[in-house]
Coordinates of C-alpha atoms and ligand atoms in Angstrom, one line a residue:
M111 CA 192.4 -78.8 214.2
K112 CA 196.1 -79.4 213.7
I113 CA 198.0 -82.7 214.5
T114 CA 200.5 -82.1 217.3
G115 CA 201.5 -85.6 218.3
V116 CA 201.4 -89.2 217.1
E117 CA 202.0 -91.9 219.7
T118 CA 202.0 -95.7 219.4
L119 CA 201.4 -98.0 222.3
H120 CA 202.5 -101.6 221.8
L121 CA 200.4 -103.9 223.9
R122 CA 201.3 -107.6 224.2
L123 CA 200.2 -110.5 226.4
P124 CA 203.1 -112.1 228.4
D125 CA 202.7 -115.3 226.5
V126 CA 201.9 -115.0 222.8
A127 CA 200.9 -118.4 221.3
E128 CA 201.7 -119.1 217.6
I129 CA 198.0 -119.3 216.6
A130 CA 195.8 -117.1 214.4
D131 CA 194.6 -115.0 217.3
G132 CA 195.0 -111.3 216.9
T133 CA 194.0 -110.5 220.5
Q134 CA 197.4 -111.3 221.8
D135 CA 199.6 -108.4 220.4
V136 CA 198.3 -105.1 219.1
L137 CA 199.5 -101.6 218.3
V138 CA 197.3 -98.8 219.6
V139 CA 197.7 -95.4 217.9
R140 CA 196.9 -92.1 219.6
I141 CA 196.9 -88.8 217.6
A142 CA 196.7 -85.6 219.5
T143 CA 195.7 -82.1 218.2
D144 CA 196.0 -78.5 219.2
T145 CA 192.3 -78.5 220.1
G146 CA 192.9 -81.1 222.9
H147 CA 191.2 -83.9 221.1
V148 CA 192.9 -87.3 221.0
G149 CA 192.0 -89.9 218.3
I150 CA 192.4 -93.6 218.9
G151 CA 193.3 -96.3 216.3
E152 CA 194.6 -99.8 216.1
V153 CA 196.9 -101.8 213.9
T154 CA 196.5 -105.6 213.8
S155 CA 199.8 -106.7 212.3
Q156 CA 203.4 -107.1 213.3
S157 CA 203.5 -104.5 216.0
Y158 CA 207.2 -104.0 216.3
V159 CA 207.5 -103.4 212.5
C160 CA 204.4 -101.1 212.4
K161 CA 205.7 -99.1 215.4
A162 CA 208.9 -98.5 213.4
I163 CA 206.8 -97.3 210.4
F164 CA 205.3 -94.7 212.6
E165 CA 208.5 -93.6 214.2
A166 CA 210.9 -93.7 211.2
P167 CA 212.5 -90.2 210.7
R168 CA 212.2 -88.1 207.5
S169 CA 214.3 -89.5 204.6
A170 CA 214.5 -89.1 200.9
E171 CA 211.4 -88.5 198.9
R172 CA 208.4 -90.9 199.6
R173 CA 210.1 -92.9 202.3
H174 CA 209.1 -91.2 205.5
G175 CA 207.6 -92.4 208.8
L176 CA 203.9 -91.8 209.5
A177 CA 204.4 -89.4 212.4
E178 CA 206.7 -87.3 210.3
I179 CA 204.1 -87.1 207.6
L180 CA 201.2 -86.3 209.9
I181 CA 202.5 -83.8 212.4
G182 CA 201.5 -80.3 211.5
Q183 CA 198.7 -81.4 209.2
Q184 CA 195.1 -80.1 209.5
V185 CA 192.5 -82.8 210.2
D186 CA 190.0 -81.8 207.6
D187 CA 189.9 -83.9 204.4
L188 CA 190.6 -87.5 205.4
D189 CA 190.9 -88.7 201.8
R190 CA 193.7 -86.1 201.4
L191 CA 195.5 -87.4 204.5
W192 CA 195.2 -91.0 203.4
K193 CA 196.7 -90.1 200.0
L194 CA 199.4 -88.1 201.8
M195 CA 200.4 -91.1 203.9
Y196 CA 200.2 -93.5 200.9
Y197 CA 202.3 -91.3 198.7
N198 CA 204.9 -90.5 201.2
T199 CA 205.5 -94.1 202.2
N200 CA 205.4 -95.3 198.5
R201 CA 209.0 -96.4 198.2
Y202 CA 208.7 -99.0 201.0
G203 CA 204.9 -99.2 201.2
R204 CA 201.9 -99.6 198.8
R205 CA 201.1 -102.9 200.3
G206 CA 202.0 -104.9 203.5
A207 CA 203.0 -103.4 206.8
A208 CA 203.0 -99.8 205.7
I209 CA 199.3 -100.1 204.8
H210 CA 198.6 -101.9 208.1
A211 CA 200.2 -99.0 210.0
I212 CA 198.3 -96.5 207.9
S213 CA 195.1 -98.3 209.0
G214 CA 195.8 -97.3 212.7
A215 CA 196.4 -93.7 211.8
D216 CA 193.4 -93.5 209.6
I217 CA 191.0 -94.9 212.3
A218 CA 192.4 -92.4 214.7
L219 CA 191.8 -89.5 212.2
W220 CA 188.1 -90.6 211.7
D221 CA 187.8 -90.7 215.5
L222 CA 189.2 -87.2 215.7
L223 CA 187.0 -85.8 213.0
G224 CA 183.9 -87.3 214.7
Q225 CA 184.9 -85.9 218.1
A226 CA 185.5 -82.4 216.7
R227 CA 182.1 -82.4 214.9
G228 CA 180.3 -84.0 217.8
V229 CA 179.0 -86.9 215.8
P230 CA 179.6 -90.7 215.7
V231 CA 181.9 -92.0 212.9
S232 CA 178.9 -93.8 211.4
E233 CA 177.4 -90.4 210.7
L234 CA 180.6 -89.3 208.9
L235 CA 180.4 -92.5 206.8
G236 CA 176.9 -91.5 205.5
G237 CA 174.7 -92.2 208.5
A238 CA 173.8 -95.2 210.6
R239 CA 171.1 -97.3 209.0
R240 CA 170.8 -99.4 212.3
T241 CA 171.6 -98.9 215.9
T242 CA 172.7 -102.5 216.4
V243 CA 174.5 -104.9 214.1
R244 CA 174.0 -108.7 214.1
A245 CA 177.0 -110.6 215.3
Y246 CA 178.6 -113.8 214.2
A247 CA 181.2 -115.7 216.2
S248 CA 184.2 -117.5 214.8
L249 CA 184.8 -120.9 216.2
L250 CA 187.2 -123.7 215.6
F251 CA 185.8 -127.0 214.5
G252 CA 185.6 -129.7 217.2
S253 CA 187.8 -132.8 217.0
T254 CA 184.7 -134.9 216.3
P255 CA 181.3 -134.0 214.7
A256 CA 179.7 -134.4 218.1
E257 CA 182.1 -131.8 219.5
T258 CA 181.4 -129.4 216.6
A259 CA 177.6 -129.9 217.4
R260 CA 178.3 -129.1 221.1
L261 CA 180.1 -125.8 220.1
A262 CA 177.3 -124.8 217.8
S263 CA 174.7 -125.4 220.5
E264 CA 176.8 -123.2 222.8
A265 CA 176.6 -120.4 220.2
V266 CA 172.9 -120.8 220.1
D267 CA 172.7 -120.6 223.9
Q268 CA 174.7 -117.4 223.7
G269 CA 172.0 -115.9 221.6
L270 CA 174.0 -115.9 218.4
T271 CA 172.1 -116.2 215.1
A272 CA 175.2 -116.8 213.0
A273 CA 178.4 -118.8 213.5
K274 CA 181.5 -119.6 211.5
F275 CA 183.6 -122.7 211.9
G276 CA 187.1 -123.3 210.6
W277 CA 190.5 -124.8 210.8
E278 CA 191.4 -127.9 212.8
V279 CA 190.2 -131.2 211.2
F280 CA 188.4 -129.4 208.3
G281 CA 189.6 -129.4 204.7
K282 CA 191.5 -132.7 204.3
D283 CA 188.8 -135.3 203.7
P284 CA 185.4 -134.8 202.0
E285 CA 183.6 -137.2 204.3
I286 CA 184.9 -135.7 207.5
D287 CA 184.1 -132.2 206.1
E288 CA 180.6 -133.2 205.4
A289 CA 180.1 -134.8 208.8
H290 CA 181.2 -131.7 210.6
T291 CA 179.2 -129.4 208.4
R292 CA 176.1 -131.5 208.9
A293 CA 176.7 -131.6 212.7
A294 CA 177.0 -127.8 212.8
R295 CA 173.9 -127.2 210.6
E296 CA 171.7 -129.6 212.7
A297 CA 172.8 -128.0 216.0
L298 CA 172.3 -124.4 214.6
G299 CA 168.8 -125.3 213.2
P300 CA 167.5 -124.4 209.8
D301 CA 167.4 -120.6 210.2
R302 CA 170.7 -119.5 211.7
D303 CA 173.6 -118.6 209.4
L304 CA 176.4 -121.1 209.1
M305 CA 179.8 -120.1 207.5
I306 CA 182.9 -122.3 206.9
D307 CA 186.4 -120.9 207.0
V308 CA 188.7 -123.2 204.9
G309 CA 191.9 -121.4 205.8
C310 CA 193.3 -121.3 202.2
K311 CA 193.8 -125.1 202.0
W312 CA 192.4 -126.0 198.5
D313 CA 192.9 -125.4 194.8
A314 CA 189.9 -124.2 192.7
D315 CA 188.8 -127.7 191.5
T316 CA 188.8 -129.1 195.1
A317 CA 186.9 -126.1 196.3
L318 CA 184.3 -126.4 193.6
A319 CA 183.8 -130.1 194.4
R320 CA 183.5 -129.3 198.1
A321 CA 181.1 -126.4 197.5
R322 CA 178.8 -128.9 195.6
L323 CA 179.1 -131.5 198.3
L324 CA 178.2 -129.0 201.1
E325 CA 175.6 -127.0 199.2
P326 CA 172.7 -128.9 200.9
Y327 CA 173.8 -127.5 204.3
R328 CA 173.0 -123.9 203.0
L329 CA 176.3 -122.2 203.9
T330 CA 176.0 -118.4 204.0
W331 CA 179.6 -118.4 202.6
M332 CA 182.7 -120.5 202.2
E333 CA 185.7 -118.4 203.3
E334 CA 189.2 -118.4 201.9
P335 CA 189.1 -121.8 200.2
L336 CA 192.1 -120.8 198.1
S337 CA 195.5 -119.2 198.7
Q338 CA 195.2 -115.4 199.0
D339 CA 197.4 -115.2 195.9
D340 CA 195.4 -117.7 193.7
R341 CA 193.5 -114.8 192.0
Q342 CA 192.8 -116.8 188.9
G343 CA 191.5 -119.7 191.0
Y344 CA 189.0 -117.3 192.7
S345 CA 187.9 -116.1 189.2
D346 CA 187.3 -119.7 188.1
L347 CA 185.6 -120.8 191.4
C348 CA 183.3 -117.8 191.8
A349 CA 181.9 -118.3 188.4
D350 CA 180.7 -121.8 189.1
S351 CA 180.3 -122.2 192.9
P352 CA 176.8 -122.9 194.2
V353 CA 177.9 -121.5 197.6
P354 CA 178.9 -117.8 198.0
I355 CA 182.7 -117.4 198.2
A356 CA 184.2 -115.0 200.7
A357 CA 187.8 -113.7 201.1
G358 CA 189.8 -110.5 201.7
E359 CA 191.0 -110.5 205.3
G360 CA 194.6 -110.5 203.9
D361 CA 194.0 -107.8 201.3
V362 CA 194.8 -104.1 201.5
T363 CA 193.8 -100.9 199.7
R364 CA 190.8 -100.4 197.5
F365 CA 192.9 -101.6 194.6
D366 CA 193.0 -105.2 196.0
F367 CA 189.3 -105.2 196.7
E368 CA 188.5 -103.9 193.3
D369 CA 190.4 -106.9 191.9
L370 CA 188.5 -109.3 194.1
V371 CA 185.1 -107.9 193.1
E372 CA 186.2 -108.0 189.4
R373 CA 187.0 -111.7 189.9
G374 CA 183.5 -112.3 191.0
L375 CA 183.9 -112.7 194.8
H376 CA 180.6 -112.7 196.5
V377 CA 181.6 -111.5 200.0
V378 CA 184.6 -109.3 200.8
Q379 CA 186.0 -109.2 204.3
P380 CA 188.4 -106.2 204.9
D381 CA 189.9 -105.9 208.4
V382 CA 189.7 -102.2 209.2
A383 CA 192.9 -102.4 211.4
F384 CA 194.8 -104.0 208.5
C385 CA 193.4 -103.0 205.1
G386 CA 194.1 -99.3 205.2
G387 CA 191.5 -98.2 207.7
L388 CA 188.0 -96.8 207.5
T389 CA 188.8 -94.8 204.4
V390 CA 189.5 -98.0 202.5
C391 CA 186.5 -99.8 204.2
R392 CA 184.2 -96.9 203.2
D393 CA 185.3 -97.2 199.5
V394 CA 185.0 -101.0 199.6
G395 CA 181.4 -100.7 201.0
E396 CA 180.5 -98.3 198.2
L397 CA 182.0 -100.6 195.6
C398 CA 180.1 -103.5 197.0
G399 CA 176.9 -101.5 197.0
R400 CA 177.4 -100.6 193.3
S401 CA 178.4 -104.2 192.4
N402 CA 175.7 -106.0 194.3
R403 CA 178.2 -107.7 196.6
R404 CA 178.4 -108.0 200.3
A405 CA 181.1 -106.6 202.6
V406 CA 181.4 -108.1 206.1
P407 CA 184.1 -106.8 208.5
H408 CA 186.8 -109.2 209.5
C409 CA 187.3 -108.3 213.2
F410 CA 189.4 -110.3 215.6
S411 CA 191.5 -108.1 217.8
T412 CA 190.4 -105.3 220.3
G413 CA 187.3 -103.3 221.0
I414 CA 188.9 -100.4 218.9
N415 CA 188.7 -102.6 215.8
L416 CA 185.2 -103.7 216.8
A417 CA 184.0 -100.1 217.3
A418 CA 185.4 -99.0 213.9
S419 CA 183.8 -102.1 212.3
L420 CA 180.5 -101.4 213.8
H421 CA 180.4 -97.8 212.6
W422 CA 181.3 -99.0 209.1
A423 CA 178.8 -101.9 209.1
A424 CA 176.0 -99.7 210.4
S425 CA 176.6 -97.2 207.6
M426 CA 176.2 -99.9 204.8
E427 CA 172.8 -100.8 203.4
N428 CA 173.7 -104.5 203.3
G429 CA 175.8 -104.3 206.4
D430 CA 173.9 -106.0 209.1
L431 CA 176.6 -108.5 210.1
V432 CA 179.9 -108.2 212.0
E433 CA 182.5 -110.7 213.3
Y434 CA 182.4 -110.7 217.1
C435 CA 185.5 -112.1 218.9
L436 CA 184.8 -114.1 222.0
R437 CA 188.4 -114.7 223.0
P438 CA 189.2 -114.1 226.7
S439 CA 192.2 -111.9 226.1
P440 CA 192.2 -108.7 228.2
L441 CA 193.2 -106.8 225.1
M442 CA 189.9 -107.8 223.6
R443 CA 187.7 -107.9 226.7
K444 CA 189.1 -104.9 228.8
L445 CA 191.2 -102.5 226.7
V446 CA 188.1 -100.7 225.6
A447 CA 186.4 -99.8 228.9
N448 CA 183.0 -99.5 227.3
L449 CA 183.3 -102.5 225.0
P450 CA 180.2 -102.9 222.8
P451 CA 178.5 -106.0 224.3
L452 CA 176.8 -109.0 222.7
I453 CA 173.1 -108.7 223.5
D454 CA 170.7 -111.3 222.0
G455 CA 173.0 -111.9 219.1
R456 CA 173.4 -108.2 218.3
V457 CA 176.0 -105.5 219.1
P458 CA 175.1 -101.9 219.8
V459 CA 176.8 -99.3 217.6
P460 CA 178.6 -96.8 219.9
D461 CA 176.6 -93.5 219.8
G462 CA 179.2 -91.1 221.3
P463 CA 181.2 -88.7 219.2
G464 CA 184.0 -90.3 217.1
L465 CA 184.5 -94.0 217.7
G466 CA 182.8 -93.6 221.0
V467 CA 185.2 -95.8 222.9
E468 CA 187.4 -95.1 226.0
L469 CA 190.6 -97.0 226.8
D470 CA 191.4 -98.5 230.2
E471 CA 194.7 -96.9 231.2
D472 CA 195.3 -99.8 233.7
I473 CA 195.2 -102.3 230.9
I474 CA 197.6 -100.2 228.9
A475 CA 200.0 -99.9 231.9
E476 CA 199.8 -103.7 232.5
F477 CA 200.5 -104.8 228.9
Q478 CA 202.5 -102.0 227.3
V479 CA 205.9 -103.1 225.9
H480 CA 208.6 -100.6 226.8
Y481 CA 211.4 -100.1 224.3
P482 CA 214.9 -99.1 225.3
E483 CA 215.8 -95.4 224.6
S484 CA 217.9 -95.2 221.5
Ligands
MG468 MG1 189.2 -116.2 208.0

């Protein structure tokens, strides 16, 4: 099965708000082969930049575009293809947008290999250990503790058994933080999982004090309490925190995740459409299994990302949790025609060959950004 075409589709809502919502603007990748199979991937990053990374022509050594690198290659050994992309973008890549773009190509290649072999991607990743994965929803804190409690009650009514709150009023004042955490815990009841996303607001000392303050509310994890670059801070915090510490949505390649695990992080959160794709996620999952850590997919864009995350989570022994995005954007709700639904707090893992998802061509036509011919 030889690659004959690499296409990117930039999909964007008419109004993109400047908020941390990856359902507004995405880059879909389609890779065609001489067997007639077409693999689908997604990049959640700066779509204009990542599209250019696909389309850049051949240049001097190790500075090519991804389409140039992939066309003509056999889809056989996906580790070989990942290394080929990584090596041949090395002079401008290694981290950042080049790896985000590689994520989309890599997801599409796993989709292709699954289709060609007639098995779901979870099978290629070692086999599904479950047919559904438990979901958690990410919610913004309310403006008051009562509002936070109301949002938590809604999550319970939707059947969710886990919810994460973040941003807004949280992080500036210990008393306010505790009041909101208590409100969320009381509304969720004693048995559901509660996570807090701090949004990189603190230093290690502040984070440790807050972890001790909030420990009685039994947080499943405290997410990104520190800057993504405060690596020493994570080392110090993870050694002493009574609450598990999570991070990694901004990290790429297995090298970044090896560093986080070495620093003692308890929960790592790669985003498959950002971190380097399923090849990186598979390696991170194996690393977490060996290191007695937990990997939970960060997933907040389209159903392509969700499907890839589900296959990965299903293949991990300690993988029964996935982030489930409830945003109303048509790029989340409708781009994948057979979007895996939320049923009683769980999400079915697609069981068709490859990723097992189909795109709605009407949604593509409605939201595709058309670039002028150059
Ligand atoms: Mg987060």
